[in-house]
Structures are given as C-alpha cells and as structure tokens.
mmCIF file of C-alpha atoms in Angstrom:
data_model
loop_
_atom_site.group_PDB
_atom_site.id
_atom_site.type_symbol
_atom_site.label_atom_id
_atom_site.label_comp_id
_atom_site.label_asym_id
_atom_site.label_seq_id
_atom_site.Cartn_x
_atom_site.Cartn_y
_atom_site.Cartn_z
ATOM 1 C CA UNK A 10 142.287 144.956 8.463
ATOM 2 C CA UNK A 11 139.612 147.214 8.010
ATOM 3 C CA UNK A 12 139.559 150.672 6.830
ATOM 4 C CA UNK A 13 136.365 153.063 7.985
ATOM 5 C CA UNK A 14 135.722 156.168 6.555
ATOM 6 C CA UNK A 15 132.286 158.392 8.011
ATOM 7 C CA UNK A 16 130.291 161.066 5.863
ATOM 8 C CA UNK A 17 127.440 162.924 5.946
ATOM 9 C CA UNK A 18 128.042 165.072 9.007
ATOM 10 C CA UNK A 19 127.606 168.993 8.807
ATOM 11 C CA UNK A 20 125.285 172.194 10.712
ATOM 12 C CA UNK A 21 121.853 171.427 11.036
ATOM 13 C CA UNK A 22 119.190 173.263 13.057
ATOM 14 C CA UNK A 23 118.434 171.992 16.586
ATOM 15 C CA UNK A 24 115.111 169.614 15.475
ATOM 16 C CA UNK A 25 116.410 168.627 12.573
ATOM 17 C CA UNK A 26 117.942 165.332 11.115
ATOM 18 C CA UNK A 27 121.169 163.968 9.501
ATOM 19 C CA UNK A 28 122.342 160.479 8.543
ATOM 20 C CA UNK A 29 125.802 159.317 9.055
ATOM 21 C CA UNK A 30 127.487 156.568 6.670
ATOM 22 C CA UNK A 31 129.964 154.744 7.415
ATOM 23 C CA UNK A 32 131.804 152.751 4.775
ATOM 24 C CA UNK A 33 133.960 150.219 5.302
ATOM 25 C CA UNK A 34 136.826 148.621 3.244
ATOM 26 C CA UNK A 35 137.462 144.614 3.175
ATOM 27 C CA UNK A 36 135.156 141.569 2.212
ATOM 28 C CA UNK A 37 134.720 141.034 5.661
ATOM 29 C CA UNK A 38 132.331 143.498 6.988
ATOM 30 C CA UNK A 39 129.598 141.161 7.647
ATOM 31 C CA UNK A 40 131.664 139.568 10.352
ATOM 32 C CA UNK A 41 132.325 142.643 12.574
ATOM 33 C CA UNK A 42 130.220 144.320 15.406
ATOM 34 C CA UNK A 43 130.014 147.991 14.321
ATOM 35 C CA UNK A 44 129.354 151.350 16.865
ATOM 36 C CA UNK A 45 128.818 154.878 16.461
ATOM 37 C CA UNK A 46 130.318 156.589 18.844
ATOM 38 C CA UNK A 47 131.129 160.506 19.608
ATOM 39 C CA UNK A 48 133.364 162.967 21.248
ATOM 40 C CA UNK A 49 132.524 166.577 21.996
ATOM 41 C CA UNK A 50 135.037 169.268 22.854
ATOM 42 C CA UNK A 51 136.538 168.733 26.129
ATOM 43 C CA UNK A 52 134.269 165.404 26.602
ATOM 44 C CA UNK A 53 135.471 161.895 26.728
ATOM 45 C CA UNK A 54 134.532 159.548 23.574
ATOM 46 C CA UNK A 55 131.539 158.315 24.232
ATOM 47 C CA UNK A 56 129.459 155.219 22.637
ATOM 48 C CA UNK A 57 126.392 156.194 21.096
ATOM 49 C CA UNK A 58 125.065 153.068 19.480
ATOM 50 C CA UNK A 59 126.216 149.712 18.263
ATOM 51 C CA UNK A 60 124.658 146.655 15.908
ATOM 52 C CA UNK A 61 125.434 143.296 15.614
ATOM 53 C CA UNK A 62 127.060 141.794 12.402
ATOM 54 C CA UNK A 63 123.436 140.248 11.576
ATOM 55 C CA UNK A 64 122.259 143.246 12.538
ATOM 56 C CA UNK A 65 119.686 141.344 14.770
ATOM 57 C CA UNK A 66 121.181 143.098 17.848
ATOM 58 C CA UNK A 67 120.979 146.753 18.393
ATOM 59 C CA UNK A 68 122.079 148.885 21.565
ATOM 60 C CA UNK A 69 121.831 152.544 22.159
ATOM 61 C CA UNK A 70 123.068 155.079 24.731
ATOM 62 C CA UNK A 71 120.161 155.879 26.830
ATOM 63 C CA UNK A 72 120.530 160.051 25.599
ATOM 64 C CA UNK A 73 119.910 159.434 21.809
ATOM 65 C CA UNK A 74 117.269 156.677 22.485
ATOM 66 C CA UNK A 75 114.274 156.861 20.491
ATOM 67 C CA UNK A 76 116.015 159.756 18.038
ATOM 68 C CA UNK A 77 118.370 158.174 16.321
ATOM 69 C CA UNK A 78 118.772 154.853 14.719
ATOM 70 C CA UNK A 79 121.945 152.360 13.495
ATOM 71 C CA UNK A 80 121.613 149.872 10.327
ATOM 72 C CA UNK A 81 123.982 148.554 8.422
ATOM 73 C CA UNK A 82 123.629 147.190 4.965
ATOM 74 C CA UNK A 83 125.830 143.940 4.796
ATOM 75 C CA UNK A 84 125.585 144.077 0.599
ATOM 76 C CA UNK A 85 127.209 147.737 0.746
ATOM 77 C CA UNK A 86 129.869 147.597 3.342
ATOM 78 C CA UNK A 87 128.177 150.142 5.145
ATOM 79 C CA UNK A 88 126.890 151.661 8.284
ATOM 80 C CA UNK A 89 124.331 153.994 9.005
ATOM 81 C CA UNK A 90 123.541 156.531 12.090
ATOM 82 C CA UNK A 91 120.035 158.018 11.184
ATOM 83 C CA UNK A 92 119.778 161.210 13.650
ATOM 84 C CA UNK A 93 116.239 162.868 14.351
ATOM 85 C CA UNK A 94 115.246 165.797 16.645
ATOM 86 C CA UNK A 95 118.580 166.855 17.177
ATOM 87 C CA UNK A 96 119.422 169.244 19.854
ATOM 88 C CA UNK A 97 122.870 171.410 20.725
ATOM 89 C CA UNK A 98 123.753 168.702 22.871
ATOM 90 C CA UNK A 99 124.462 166.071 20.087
ATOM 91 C CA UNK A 100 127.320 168.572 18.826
ATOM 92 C CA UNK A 101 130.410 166.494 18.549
ATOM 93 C CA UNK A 102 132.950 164.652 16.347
ATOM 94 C CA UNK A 103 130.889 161.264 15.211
ATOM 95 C CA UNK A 104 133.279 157.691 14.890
ATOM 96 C CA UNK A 105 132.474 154.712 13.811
ATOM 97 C CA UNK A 106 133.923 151.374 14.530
ATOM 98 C CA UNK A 107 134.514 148.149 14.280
ATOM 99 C CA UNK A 108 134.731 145.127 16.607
ATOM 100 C CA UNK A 109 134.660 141.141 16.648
ATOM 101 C CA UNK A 110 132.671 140.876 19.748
ATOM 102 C CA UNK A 111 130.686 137.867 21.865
ATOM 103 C CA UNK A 112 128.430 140.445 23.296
ATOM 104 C CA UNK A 113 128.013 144.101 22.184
ATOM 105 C CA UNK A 114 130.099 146.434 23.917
ATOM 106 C CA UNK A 115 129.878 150.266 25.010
ATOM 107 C CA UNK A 116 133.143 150.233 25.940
ATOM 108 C CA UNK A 117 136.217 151.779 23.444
ATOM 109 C CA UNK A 118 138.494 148.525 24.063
ATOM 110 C CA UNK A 119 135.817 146.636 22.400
ATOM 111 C CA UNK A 120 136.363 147.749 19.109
ATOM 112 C CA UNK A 121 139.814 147.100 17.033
ATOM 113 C CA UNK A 122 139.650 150.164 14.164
ATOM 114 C CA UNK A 123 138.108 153.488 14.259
ATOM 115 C CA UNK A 124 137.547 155.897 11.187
ATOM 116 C CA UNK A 125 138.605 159.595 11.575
ATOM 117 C CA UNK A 126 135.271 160.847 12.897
ATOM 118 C CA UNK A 127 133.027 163.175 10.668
ATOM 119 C CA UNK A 128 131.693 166.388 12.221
ATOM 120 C CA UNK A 129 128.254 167.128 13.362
ATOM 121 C CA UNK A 130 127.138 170.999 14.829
ATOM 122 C CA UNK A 131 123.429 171.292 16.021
ATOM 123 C CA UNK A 132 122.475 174.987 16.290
ATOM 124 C CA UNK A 133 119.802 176.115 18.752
#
C-alpha cells in the first residue's frame, strides 16, 4: 500500500511557475513508477508526465513539453512536478500516482493508487 498526498498547488499568473510535491507513504517508493497527471473541469483525467523508479526514464505529454519537469527524490519519498510558463490552459486538479510498471504508461489503468489531487488556477 501506498498513500500519496500532493501540495504546492494554488493561483499563479499565466507565465509564471509552481512546483508540485508529491509525498508518498511506505519504504517502498523507490520501487514504483510515479505520474503526474490532471483533470480540468468537464475534461477527462489526463497524464501529464511520468518517471521511472530510477528515475532514468522520463515521459511527458506533448502540451507541457519543454515547461514543466518531473523528479523524484528516492531518499525523501517524494515527487516533484516543476511547472514553468504557465498558461490558462494548465488550470486543473493535479494527481499524482503510483504504478509497478514494465514500460511507462500514459494510460490511468497503469497506475494502482492516486492521491486526492491538489489544485492549480493559471490566470491570464
């Protein structure tokens, strides 16, 4: 079992930046896939970004590309989302979870627990 629980979400001005944390419960972190994902209103979830346990493997949604980037730190339990040049489009409810994966996935099925989503609003 592993328990997730996001921060560092809030209103920020379209341009600016915010990181996300995502900290996780367990001793076994460092042997899950973890993914940002988000969900704005009346939107499906949708995946975002996702690193590797090593964190030798990173993937990213082709819209956030080159503005934001995922870490984790193995020694802290934790996962990061660092967000840059943010526009009105990134507005939406931010998840992270957690999968044991062969391959990293996009999909929701791929990961086994989800934290309760922290908020992000970009103003124009």
């Amino acid at each position: 079992q592993v328990q997730l629980v996001e921060s560092g979400g809030g209103l920020v001005q379209a341009g600016g930046s915010l990181r996300l944390s995502c900290a996780a419960s367990g001793r076994t972190f460092s042997t899950y896939d973890m993914a940002w994902f988000r969900q704005a209103p009346g939107k499906e979830r949708e995946f975002v970004a996702a690193i590797s346990r090593s964190g030798g493997s990173l993937d990213y949604a082709d819209s956030v590309k080159g503005r934001f980037t995922i870490s984790r730190d193995n020694a802290k339990n934790t996962v990061y989302l660092q967000m840059n040049r943010l526009t009105p489009e990134d507005t939406a409810v931010y998840y992270c979870a957690a999968g044991n994966l062969r391959f990293l996935s996009r999909r929701l099925s791929g990961y086994d627990y989800w934290g309760q989503g922290t908020q992000v609003t970009v103003s124009s």
